[in-house]
JSON list of C-alpha atoms in Angstrom, two decimals:
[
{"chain": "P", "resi": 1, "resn": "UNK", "atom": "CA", "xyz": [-0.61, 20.76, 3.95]},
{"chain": "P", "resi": 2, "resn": "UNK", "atom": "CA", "xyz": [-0.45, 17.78, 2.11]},
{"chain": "P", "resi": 3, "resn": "UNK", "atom": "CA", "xyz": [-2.76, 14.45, 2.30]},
{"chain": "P", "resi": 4, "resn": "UNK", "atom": "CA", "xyz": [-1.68, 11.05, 2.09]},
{"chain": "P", "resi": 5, "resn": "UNK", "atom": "CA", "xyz": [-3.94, 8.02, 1.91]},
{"chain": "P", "resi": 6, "resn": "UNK", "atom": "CA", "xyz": [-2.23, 4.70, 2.42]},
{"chain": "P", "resi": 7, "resn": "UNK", "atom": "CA", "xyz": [-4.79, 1.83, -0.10]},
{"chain": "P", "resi": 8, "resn": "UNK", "atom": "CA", "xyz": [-2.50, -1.00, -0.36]},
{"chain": "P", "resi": 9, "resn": "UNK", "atom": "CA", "xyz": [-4.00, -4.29, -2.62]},
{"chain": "P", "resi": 10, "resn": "UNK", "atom": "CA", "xyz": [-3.68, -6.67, -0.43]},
{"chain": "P", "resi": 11, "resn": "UNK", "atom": "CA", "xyz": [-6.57, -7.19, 2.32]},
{"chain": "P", "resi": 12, "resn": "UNK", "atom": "CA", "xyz": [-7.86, -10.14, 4.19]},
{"chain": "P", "resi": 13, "resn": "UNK", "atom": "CA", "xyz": [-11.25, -9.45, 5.13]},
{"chain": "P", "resi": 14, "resn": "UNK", "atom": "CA", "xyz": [-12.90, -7.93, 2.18]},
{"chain": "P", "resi": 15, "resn": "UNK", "atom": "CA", "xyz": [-11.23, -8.66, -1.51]},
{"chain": "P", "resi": 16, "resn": "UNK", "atom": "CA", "xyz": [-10.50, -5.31, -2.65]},
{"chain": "P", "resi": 17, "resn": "UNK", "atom": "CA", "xyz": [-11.34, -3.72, 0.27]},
{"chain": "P", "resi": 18, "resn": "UNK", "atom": "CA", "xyz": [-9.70, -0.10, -0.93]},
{"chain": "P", "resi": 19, "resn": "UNK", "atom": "CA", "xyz": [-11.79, -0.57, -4.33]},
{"chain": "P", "resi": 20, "resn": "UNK", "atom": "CA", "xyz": [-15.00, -1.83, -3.04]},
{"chain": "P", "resi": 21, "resn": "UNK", "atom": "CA", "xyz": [-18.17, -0.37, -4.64]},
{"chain": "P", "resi": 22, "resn": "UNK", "atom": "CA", "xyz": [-20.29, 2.11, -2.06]},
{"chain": "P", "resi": 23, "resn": "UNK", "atom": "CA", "xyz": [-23.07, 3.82, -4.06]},
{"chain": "P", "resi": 24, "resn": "UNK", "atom": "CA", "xyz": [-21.44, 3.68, -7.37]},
{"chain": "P", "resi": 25, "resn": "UNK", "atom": "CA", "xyz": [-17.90, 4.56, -5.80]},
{"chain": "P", "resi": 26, "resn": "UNK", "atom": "CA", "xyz": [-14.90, 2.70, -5.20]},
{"chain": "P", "resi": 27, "resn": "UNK", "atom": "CA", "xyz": [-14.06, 2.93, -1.42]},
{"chain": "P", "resi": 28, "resn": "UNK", "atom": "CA", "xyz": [-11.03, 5.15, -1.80]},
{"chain": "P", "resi": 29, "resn": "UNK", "atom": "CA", "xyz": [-13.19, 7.82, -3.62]},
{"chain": "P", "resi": 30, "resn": "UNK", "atom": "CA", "xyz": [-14.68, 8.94, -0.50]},
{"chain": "P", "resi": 31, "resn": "UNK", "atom": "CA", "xyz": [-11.29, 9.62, 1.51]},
{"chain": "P", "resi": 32, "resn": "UNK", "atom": "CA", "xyz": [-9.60, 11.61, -1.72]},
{"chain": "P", "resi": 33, "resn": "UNK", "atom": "CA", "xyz": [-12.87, 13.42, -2.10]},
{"chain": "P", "resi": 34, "resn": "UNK", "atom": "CA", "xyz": [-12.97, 15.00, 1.55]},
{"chain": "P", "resi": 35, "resn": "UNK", "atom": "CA", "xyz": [-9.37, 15.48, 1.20]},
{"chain": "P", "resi": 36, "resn": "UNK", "atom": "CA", "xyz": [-9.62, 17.84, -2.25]},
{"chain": "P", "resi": 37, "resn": "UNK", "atom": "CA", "xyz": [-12.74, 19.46, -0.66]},
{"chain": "P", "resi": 38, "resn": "UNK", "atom": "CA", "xyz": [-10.47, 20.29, 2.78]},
{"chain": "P", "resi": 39, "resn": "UNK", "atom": "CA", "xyz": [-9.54, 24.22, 2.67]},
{"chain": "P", "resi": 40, "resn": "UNK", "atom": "CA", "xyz": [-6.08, 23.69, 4.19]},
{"chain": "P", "resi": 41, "resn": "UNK", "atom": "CA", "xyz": [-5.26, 20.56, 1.58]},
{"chain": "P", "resi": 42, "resn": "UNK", "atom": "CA", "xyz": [-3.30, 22.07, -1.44]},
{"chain": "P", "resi": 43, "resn": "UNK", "atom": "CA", "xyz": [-3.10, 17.85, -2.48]},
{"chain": "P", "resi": 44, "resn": "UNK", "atom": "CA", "xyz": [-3.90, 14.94, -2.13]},
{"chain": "P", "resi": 45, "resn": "UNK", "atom": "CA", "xyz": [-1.39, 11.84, -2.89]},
{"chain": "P", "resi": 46, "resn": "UNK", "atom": "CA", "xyz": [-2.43, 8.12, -3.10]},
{"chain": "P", "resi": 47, "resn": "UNK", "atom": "CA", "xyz": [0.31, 5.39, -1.72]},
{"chain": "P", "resi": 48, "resn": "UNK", "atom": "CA", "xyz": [-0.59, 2.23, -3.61]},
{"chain": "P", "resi": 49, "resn": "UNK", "atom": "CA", "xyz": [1.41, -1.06, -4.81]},
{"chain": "P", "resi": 50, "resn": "UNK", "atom": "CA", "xyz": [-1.88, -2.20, -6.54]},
{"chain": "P", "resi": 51, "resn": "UNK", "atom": "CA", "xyz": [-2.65, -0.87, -10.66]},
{"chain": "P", "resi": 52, "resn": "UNK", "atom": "CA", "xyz": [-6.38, -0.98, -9.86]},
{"chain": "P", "resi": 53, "resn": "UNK", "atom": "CA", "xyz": [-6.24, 1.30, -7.02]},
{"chain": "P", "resi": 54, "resn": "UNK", "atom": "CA", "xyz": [-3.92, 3.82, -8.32]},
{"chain": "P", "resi": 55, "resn": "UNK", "atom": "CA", "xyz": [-6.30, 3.91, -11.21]},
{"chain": "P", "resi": 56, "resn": "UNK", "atom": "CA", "xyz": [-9.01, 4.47, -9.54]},
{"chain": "P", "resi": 57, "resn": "UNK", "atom": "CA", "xyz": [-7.23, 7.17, -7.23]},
{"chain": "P", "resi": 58, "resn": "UNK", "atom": "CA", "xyz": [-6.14, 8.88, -10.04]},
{"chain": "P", "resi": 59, "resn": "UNK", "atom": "CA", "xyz": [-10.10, 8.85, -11.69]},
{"chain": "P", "resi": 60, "resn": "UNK", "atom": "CA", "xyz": [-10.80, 10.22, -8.29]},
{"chain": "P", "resi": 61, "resn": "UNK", "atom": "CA", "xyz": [-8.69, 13.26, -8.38]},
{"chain": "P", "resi": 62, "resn": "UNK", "atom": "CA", "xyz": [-5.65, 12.04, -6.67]},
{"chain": "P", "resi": 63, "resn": "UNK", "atom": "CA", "xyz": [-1.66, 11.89, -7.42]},
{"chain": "P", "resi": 64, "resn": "UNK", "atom": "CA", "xyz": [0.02, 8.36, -7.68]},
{"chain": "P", "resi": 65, "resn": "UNK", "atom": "CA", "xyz": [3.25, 9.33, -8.61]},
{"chain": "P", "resi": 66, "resn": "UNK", "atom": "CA", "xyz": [5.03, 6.00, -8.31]},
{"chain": "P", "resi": 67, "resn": "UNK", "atom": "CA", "xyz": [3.87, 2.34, -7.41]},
{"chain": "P", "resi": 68, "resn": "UNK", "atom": "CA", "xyz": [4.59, 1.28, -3.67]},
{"chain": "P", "resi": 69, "resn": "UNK", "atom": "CA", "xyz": [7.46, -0.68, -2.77]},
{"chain": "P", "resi": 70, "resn": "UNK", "atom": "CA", "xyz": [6.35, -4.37, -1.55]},
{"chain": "P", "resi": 71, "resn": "UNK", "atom": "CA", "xyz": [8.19, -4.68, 1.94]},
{"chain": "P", "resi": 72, "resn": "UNK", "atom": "CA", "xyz": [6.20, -1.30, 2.56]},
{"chain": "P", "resi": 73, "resn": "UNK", "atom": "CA", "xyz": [2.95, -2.89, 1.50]},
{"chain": "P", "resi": 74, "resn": "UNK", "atom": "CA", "xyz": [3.08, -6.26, 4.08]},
{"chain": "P", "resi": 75, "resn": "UNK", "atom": "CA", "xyz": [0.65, -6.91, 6.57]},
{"chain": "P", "resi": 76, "resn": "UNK", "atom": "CA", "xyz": [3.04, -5.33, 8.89]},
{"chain": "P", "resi": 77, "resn": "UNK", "atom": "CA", "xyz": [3.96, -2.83, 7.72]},
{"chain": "P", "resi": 78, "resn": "UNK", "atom": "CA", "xyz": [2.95, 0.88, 9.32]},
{"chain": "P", "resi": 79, "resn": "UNK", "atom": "CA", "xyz": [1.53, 3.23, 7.12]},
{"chain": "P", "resi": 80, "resn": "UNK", "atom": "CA", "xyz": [3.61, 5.49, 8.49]},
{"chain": "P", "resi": 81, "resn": "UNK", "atom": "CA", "xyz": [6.42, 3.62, 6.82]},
{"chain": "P", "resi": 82, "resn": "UNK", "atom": "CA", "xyz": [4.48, 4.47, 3.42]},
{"chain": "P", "resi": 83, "resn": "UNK", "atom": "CA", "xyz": [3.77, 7.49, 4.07]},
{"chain": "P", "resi": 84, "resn": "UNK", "atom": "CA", "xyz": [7.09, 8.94, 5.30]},
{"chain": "P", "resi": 85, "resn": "UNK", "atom": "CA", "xyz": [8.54, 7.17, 2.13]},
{"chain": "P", "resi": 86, "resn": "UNK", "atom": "CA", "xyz": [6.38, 9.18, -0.24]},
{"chain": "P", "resi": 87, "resn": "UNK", "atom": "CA", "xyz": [7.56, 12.28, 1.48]},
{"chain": "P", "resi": 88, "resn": "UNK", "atom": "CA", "xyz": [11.15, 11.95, 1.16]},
{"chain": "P", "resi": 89, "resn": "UNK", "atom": "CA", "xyz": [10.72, 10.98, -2.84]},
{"chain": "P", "resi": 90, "resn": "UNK", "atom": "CA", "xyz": [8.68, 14.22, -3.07]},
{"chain": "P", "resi": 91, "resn": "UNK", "atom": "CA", "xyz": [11.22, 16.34, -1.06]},
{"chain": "P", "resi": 92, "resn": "UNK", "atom": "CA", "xyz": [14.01, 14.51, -3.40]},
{"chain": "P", "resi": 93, "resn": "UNK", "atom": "CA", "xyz": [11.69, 15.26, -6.36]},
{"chain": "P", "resi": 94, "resn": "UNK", "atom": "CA", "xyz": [10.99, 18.62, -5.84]},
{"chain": "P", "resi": 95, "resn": "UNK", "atom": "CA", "xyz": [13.69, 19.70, -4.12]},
{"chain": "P", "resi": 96, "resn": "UNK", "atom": "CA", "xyz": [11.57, 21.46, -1.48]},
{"chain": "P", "resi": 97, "resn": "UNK", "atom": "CA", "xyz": [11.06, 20.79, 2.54]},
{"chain": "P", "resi": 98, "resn": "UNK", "atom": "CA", "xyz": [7.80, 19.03, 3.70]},
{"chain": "P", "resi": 99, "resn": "UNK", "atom": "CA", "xyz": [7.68, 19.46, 7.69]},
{"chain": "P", "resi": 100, "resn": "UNK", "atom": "CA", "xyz": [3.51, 17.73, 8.03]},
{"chain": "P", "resi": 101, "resn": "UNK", "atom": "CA", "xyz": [1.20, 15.32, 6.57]},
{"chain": "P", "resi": 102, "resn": "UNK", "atom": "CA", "xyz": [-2.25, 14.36, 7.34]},
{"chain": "P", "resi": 103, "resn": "UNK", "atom": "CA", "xyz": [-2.66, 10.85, 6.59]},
{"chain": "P", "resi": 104, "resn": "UNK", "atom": "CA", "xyz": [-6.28, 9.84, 6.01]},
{"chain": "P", "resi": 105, "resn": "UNK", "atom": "CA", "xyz": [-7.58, 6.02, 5.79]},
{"chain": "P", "resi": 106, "resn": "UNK", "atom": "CA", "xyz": [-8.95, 5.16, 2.79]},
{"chain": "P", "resi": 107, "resn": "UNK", "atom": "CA", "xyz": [-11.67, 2.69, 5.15]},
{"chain": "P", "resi": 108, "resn": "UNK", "atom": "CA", "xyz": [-13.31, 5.90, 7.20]},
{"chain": "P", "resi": 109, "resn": "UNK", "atom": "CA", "xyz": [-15.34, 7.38, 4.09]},
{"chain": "P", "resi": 110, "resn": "UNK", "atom": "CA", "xyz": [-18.08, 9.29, 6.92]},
{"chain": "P", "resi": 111, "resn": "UNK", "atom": "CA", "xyz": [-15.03, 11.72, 8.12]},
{"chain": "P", "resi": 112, "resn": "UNK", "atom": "CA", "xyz": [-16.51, 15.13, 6.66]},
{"chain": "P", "resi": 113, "resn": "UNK", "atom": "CA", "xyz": [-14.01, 17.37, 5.13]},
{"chain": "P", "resi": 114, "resn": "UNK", "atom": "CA", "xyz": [-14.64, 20.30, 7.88]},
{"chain": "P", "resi": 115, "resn": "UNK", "atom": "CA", "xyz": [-14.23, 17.88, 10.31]},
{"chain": "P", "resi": 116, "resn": "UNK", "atom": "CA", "xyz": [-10.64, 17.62, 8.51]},
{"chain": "P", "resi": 117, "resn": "UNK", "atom": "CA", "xyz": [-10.50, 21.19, 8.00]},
{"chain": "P", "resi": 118, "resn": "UNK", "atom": "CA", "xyz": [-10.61, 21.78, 11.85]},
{"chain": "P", "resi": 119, "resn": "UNK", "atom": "CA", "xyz": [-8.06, 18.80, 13.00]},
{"chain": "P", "resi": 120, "resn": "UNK", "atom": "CA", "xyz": [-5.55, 20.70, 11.26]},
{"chain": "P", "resi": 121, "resn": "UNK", "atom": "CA", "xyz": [-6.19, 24.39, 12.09]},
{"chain": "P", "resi": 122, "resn": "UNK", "atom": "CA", "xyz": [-6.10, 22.79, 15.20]},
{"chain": "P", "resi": 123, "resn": "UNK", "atom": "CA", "xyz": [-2.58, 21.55, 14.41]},
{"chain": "P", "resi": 124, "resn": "UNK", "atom": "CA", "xyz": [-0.95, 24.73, 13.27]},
{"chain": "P", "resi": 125, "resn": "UNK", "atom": "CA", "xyz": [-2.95, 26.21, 16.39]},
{"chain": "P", "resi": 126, "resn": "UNK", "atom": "CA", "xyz": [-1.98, 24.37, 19.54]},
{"chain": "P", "resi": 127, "resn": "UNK", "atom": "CA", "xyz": [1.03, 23.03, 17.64]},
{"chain": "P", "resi": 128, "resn": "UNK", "atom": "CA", "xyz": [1.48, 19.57, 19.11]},
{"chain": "P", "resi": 129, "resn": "UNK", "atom": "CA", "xyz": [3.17, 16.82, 18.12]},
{"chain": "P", "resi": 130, "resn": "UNK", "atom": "CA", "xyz": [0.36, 15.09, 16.35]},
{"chain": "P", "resi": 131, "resn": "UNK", "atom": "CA", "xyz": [-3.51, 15.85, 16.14]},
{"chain": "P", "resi": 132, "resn": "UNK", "atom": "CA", "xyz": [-5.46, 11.76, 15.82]},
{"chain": "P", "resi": 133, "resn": "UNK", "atom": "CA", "xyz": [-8.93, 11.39, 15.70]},
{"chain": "P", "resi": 134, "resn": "UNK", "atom": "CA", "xyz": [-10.28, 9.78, 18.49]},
{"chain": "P", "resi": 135, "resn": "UNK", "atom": "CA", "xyz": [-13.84, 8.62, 19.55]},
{"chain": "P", "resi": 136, "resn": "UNK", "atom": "CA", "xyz": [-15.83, 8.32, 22.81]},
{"chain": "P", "resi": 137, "resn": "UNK", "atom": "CA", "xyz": [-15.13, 4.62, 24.33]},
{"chain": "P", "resi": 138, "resn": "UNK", "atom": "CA", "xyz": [-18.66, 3.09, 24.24]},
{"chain": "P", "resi": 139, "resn": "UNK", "atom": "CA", "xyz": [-17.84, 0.89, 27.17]},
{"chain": "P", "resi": 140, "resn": "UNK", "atom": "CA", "xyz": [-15.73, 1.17, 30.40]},
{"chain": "P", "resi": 141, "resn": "UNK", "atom": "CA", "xyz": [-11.99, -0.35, 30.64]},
{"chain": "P", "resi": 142, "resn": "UNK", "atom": "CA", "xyz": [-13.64, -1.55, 34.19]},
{"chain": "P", "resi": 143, "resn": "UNK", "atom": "CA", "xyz": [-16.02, -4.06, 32.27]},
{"chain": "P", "resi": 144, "resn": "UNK", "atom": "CA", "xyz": [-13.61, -5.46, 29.75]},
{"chain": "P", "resi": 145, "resn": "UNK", "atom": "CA", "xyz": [-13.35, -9.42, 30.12]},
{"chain": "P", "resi": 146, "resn": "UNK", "atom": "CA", "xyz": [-11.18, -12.46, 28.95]},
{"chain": "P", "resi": 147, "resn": "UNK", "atom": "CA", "xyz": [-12.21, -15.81, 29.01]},
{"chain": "P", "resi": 148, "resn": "UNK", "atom": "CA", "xyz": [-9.95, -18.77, 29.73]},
{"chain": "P", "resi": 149, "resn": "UNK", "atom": "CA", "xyz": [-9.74, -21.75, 27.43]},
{"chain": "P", "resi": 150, "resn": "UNK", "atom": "CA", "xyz": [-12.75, -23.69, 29.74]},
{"chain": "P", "resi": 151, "resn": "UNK", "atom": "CA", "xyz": [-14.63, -20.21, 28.54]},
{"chain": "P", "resi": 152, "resn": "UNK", "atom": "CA", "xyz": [-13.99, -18.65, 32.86]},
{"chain": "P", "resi": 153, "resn": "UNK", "atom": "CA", "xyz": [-14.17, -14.83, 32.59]},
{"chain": "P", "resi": 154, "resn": "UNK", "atom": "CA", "xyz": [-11.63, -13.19, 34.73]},
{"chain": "P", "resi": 155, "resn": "UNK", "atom": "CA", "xyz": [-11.18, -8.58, 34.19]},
{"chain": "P", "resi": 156, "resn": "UNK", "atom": "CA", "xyz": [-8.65, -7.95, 32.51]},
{"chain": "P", "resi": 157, "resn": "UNK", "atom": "CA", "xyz": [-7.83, -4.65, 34.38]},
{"chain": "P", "resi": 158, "resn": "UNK", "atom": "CA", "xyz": [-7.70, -6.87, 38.19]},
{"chain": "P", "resi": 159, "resn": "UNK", "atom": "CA", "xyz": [-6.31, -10.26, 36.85]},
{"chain": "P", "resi": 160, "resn": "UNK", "atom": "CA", "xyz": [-3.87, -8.75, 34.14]},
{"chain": "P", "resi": 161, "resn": "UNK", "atom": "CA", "xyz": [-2.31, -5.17, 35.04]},
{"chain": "P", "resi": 162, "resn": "UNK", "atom": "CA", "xyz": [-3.56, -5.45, 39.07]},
{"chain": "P", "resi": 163, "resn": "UNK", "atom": "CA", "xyz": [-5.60, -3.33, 39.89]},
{"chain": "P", "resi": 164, "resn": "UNK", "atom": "CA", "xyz": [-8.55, -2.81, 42.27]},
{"chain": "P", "resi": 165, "resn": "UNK", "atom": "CA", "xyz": [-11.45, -2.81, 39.90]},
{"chain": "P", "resi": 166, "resn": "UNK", "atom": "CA", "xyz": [-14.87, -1.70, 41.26]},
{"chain": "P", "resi": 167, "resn": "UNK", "atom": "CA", "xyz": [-17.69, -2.30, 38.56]},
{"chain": "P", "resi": 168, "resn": "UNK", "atom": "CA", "xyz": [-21.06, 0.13, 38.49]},
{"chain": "P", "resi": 169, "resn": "UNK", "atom": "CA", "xyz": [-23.31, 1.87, 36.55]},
{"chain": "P", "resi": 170, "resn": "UNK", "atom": "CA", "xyz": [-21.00, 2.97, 32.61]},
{"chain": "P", "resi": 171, "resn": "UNK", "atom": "CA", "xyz": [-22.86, 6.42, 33.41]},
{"chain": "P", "resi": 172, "resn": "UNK", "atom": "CA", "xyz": [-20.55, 6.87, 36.67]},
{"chain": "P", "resi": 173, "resn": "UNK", "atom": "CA", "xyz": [-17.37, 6.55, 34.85]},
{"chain": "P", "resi": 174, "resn": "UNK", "atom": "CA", "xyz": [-14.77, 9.30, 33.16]},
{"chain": "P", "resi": 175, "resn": "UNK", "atom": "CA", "xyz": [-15.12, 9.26, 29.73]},
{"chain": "P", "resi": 176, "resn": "UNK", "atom": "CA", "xyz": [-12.72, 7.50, 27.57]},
{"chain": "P", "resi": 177, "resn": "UNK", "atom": "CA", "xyz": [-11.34, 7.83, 24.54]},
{"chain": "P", "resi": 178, "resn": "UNK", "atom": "CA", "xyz": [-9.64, 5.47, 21.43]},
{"chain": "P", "resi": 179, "resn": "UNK", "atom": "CA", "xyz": [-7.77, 5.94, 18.35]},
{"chain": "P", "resi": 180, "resn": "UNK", "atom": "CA", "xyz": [-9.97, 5.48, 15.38]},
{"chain": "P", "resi": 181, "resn": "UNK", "atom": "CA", "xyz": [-7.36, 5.80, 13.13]},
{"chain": "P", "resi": 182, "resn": "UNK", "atom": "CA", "xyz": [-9.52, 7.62, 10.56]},
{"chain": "P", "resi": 183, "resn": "UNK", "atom": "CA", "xyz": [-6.89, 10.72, 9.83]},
{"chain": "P", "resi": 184, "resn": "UNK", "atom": "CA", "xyz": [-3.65, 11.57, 11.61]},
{"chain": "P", "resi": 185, "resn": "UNK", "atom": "CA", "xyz": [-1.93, 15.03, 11.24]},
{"chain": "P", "resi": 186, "resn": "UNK", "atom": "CA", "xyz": [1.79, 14.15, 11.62]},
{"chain": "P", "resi": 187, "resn": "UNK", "atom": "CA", "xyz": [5.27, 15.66, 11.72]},
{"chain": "P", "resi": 188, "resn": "UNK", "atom": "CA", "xyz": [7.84, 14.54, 9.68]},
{"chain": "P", "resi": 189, "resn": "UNK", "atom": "CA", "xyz": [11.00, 14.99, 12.05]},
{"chain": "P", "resi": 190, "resn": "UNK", "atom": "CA", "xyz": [9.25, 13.00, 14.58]},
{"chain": "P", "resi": 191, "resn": "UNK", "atom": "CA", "xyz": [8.34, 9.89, 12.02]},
{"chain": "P", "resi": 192, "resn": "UNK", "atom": "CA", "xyz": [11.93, 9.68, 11.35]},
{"chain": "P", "resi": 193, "resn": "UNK", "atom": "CA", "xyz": [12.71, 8.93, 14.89]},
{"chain": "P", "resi": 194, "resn": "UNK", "atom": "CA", "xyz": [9.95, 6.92, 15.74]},
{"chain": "P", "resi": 195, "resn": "UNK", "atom": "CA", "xyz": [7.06, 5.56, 13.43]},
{"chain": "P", "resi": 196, "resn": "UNK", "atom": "CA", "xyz": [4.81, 5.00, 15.90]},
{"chain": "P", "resi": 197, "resn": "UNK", "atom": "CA", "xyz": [5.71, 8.05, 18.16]},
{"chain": "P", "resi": 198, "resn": "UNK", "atom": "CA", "xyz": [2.32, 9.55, 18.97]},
{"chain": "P", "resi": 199, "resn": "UNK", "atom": "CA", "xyz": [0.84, 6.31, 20.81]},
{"chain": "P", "resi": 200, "resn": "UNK", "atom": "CA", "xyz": [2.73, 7.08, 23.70]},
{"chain": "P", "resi": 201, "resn": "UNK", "atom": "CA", "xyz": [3.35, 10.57, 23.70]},
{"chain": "P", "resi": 202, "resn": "UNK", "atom": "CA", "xyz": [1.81, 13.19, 26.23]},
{"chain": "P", "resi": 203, "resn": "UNK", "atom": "CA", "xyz": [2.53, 16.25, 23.10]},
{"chain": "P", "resi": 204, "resn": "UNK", "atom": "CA", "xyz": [-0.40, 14.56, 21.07]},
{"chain": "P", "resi": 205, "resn": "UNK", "atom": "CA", "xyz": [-4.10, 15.80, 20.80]},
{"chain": "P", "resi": 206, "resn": "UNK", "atom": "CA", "xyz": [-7.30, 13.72, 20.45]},
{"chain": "P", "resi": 207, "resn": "UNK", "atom": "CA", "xyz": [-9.32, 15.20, 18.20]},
{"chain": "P", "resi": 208, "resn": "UNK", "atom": "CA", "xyz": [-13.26, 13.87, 19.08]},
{"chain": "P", "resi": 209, "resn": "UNK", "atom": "CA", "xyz": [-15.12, 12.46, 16.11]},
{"chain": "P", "resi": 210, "resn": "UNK", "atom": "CA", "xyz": [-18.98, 11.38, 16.24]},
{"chain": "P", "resi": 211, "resn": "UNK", "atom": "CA", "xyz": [-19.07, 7.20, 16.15]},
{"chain": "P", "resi": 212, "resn": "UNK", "atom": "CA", "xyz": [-21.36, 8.15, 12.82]},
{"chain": "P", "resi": 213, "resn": "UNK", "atom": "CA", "xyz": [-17.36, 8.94, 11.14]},
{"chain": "P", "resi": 214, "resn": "UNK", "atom": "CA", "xyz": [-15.99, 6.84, 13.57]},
{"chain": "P", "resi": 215, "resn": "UNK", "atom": "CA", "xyz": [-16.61, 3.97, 11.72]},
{"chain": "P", "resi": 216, "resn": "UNK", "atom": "CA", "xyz": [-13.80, 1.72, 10.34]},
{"chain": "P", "resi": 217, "resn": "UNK", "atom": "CA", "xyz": [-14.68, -0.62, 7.49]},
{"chain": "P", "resi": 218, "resn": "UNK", "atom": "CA", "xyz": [-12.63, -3.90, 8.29]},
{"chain": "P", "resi": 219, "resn": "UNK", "atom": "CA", "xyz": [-14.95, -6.47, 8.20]},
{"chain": "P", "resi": 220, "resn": "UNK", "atom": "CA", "xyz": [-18.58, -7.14, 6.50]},
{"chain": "P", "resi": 221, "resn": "UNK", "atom": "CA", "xyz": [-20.65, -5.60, 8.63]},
{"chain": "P", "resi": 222, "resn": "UNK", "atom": "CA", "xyz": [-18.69, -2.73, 8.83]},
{"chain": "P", "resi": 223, "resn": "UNK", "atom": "CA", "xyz": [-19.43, -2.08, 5.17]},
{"chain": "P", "resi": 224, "resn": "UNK", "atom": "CA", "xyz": [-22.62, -3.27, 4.82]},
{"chain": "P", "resi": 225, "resn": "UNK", "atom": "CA", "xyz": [-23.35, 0.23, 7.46]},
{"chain": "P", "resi": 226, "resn": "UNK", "atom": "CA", "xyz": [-21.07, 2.35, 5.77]},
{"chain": "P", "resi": 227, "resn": "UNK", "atom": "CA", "xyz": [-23.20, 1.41, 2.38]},
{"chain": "P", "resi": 228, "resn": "UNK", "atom": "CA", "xyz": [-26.67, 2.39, 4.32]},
{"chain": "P", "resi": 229, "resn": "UNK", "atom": "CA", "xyz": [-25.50, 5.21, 5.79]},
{"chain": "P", "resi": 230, "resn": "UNK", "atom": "CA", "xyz": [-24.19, 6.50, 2.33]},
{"chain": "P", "resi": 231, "resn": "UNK", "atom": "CA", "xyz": [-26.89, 5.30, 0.01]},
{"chain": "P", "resi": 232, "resn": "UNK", "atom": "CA", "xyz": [-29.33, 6.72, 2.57]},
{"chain": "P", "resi": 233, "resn": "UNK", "atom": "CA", "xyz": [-27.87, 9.99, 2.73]},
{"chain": "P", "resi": 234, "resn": "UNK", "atom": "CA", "xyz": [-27.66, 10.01, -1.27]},
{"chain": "P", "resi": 235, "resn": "UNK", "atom": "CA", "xyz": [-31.10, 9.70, -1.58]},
{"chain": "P", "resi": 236, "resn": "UNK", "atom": "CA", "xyz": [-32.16, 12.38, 0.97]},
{"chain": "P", "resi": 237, "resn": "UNK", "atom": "CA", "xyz": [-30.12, 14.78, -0.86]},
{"chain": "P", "resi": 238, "resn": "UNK", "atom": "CA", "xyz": [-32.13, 13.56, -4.24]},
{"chain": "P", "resi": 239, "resn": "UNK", "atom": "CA", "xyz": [-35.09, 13.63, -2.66]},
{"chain": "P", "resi": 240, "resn": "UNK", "atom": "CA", "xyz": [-35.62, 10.12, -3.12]}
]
């Protein structure tokens, strides 16, 4: 199976985001690295419109075979879009079939590479529509608030979708689950009909992640963890 890790230049929150330094590395070192170590990855492609990030995905170990297209690099565009575009060039390319993909985000460096390794055994396995990594919701839906523009609260759940709410303790409550987003183990035929066809689909698998790779760097704190947890690690396995 192939990887694909959408770093487009463009990003609001953090300049450079994809490119950021963590211990000596640019951001989108970490995702290509757990993809080349990955057993069931024969390689790993980089979908880019920006020169500094395909250079830096190419020091990294990964392919950048062409420069991405700008209405696929917008702020709304899906990365499916990207991703199902770099499929069809390599299919036209190489004049071979591509049926899967994992697609990996280039702003979840902590997801390990067995971690990887199992989402898509568990893939070919079960053989569902789509495997996403998922993580335990730390609160309940129950407890979720909006406030007004005079700052009232009203529950989203009762006020919004109607229904009978009963708060109590988070320990008495089902667990629950969201997307992280970190990787995504695709099919092709199903992209073409639907980019976004395994948010609403029965056929897909949650694959549970800890909230240590859970974490998605999209604003400052998120990498000012992401750093800590790195550099920290780094320096255990010196023996620093």
């Amino acid at each position: 199976m192939i990887a694909i890790i959408p770093a487009r230049g463009g990003s609001k929150g953090i300049l450079k985001k994809n490119i950021v330094d963590i211990a000596g590395k640019p951001l989108v070192w970490y995702a290509i690295q757990n993809a080349i170590n990955c057993d069931v990855i024969t390689e790993v492609f980089v979908s880019t419109d920006s020169p500094e990030i395909a250079e830096a995905s190419k020091n990294a170990g990964a392919q950048v075979p062409y420069m991405r297209p700008k209405d696929l690099a917008t702020d709304t565009s899906p990365n499916t879009a990207c991703c199902l575009h770099l499929v069809d060039w390599l299919m036209h390319e190489r004049h071979s079939q591509i049926s899967d993909f994992v697609l990996l985000q280039p702003t979840s460096p902590l997801i390990s590479s067995q971690t990887i390794t199992k989402a898509i055994k568990l893939f070919y396995d079960e053989k569902p529509e789509a495997v996403l990594s998922v993580s335990e919701h730390a609160y309940p839906i129950e407890s979720i608030y909006e406030r007004d523009s005079c700052g009232y609260l009203s529950n989203v759940l009762a006020n919004r979708y109607e229904q009978n709410v009963s708060i109590s303790q988070r320990q008495s409550y089902p667990k629950r689950y969201k997307i992280t987003g970190g990787f995504s183990v695709l099919r092709v035929d199903k992209l073409r009909r639907n980019l976004r066809y395994c948010h609403l689909n029965r056929e897909v698998l949650g694959f549970p992640i800890s909230q240590y790779e859970s974490i998605d760097i999209d604003e400052d704190f998120d990498l000012y963890l992401a750093r800590l947890i790195i550099e920290n690690h780094r320096a255990v396995s010196l023996g620093g």
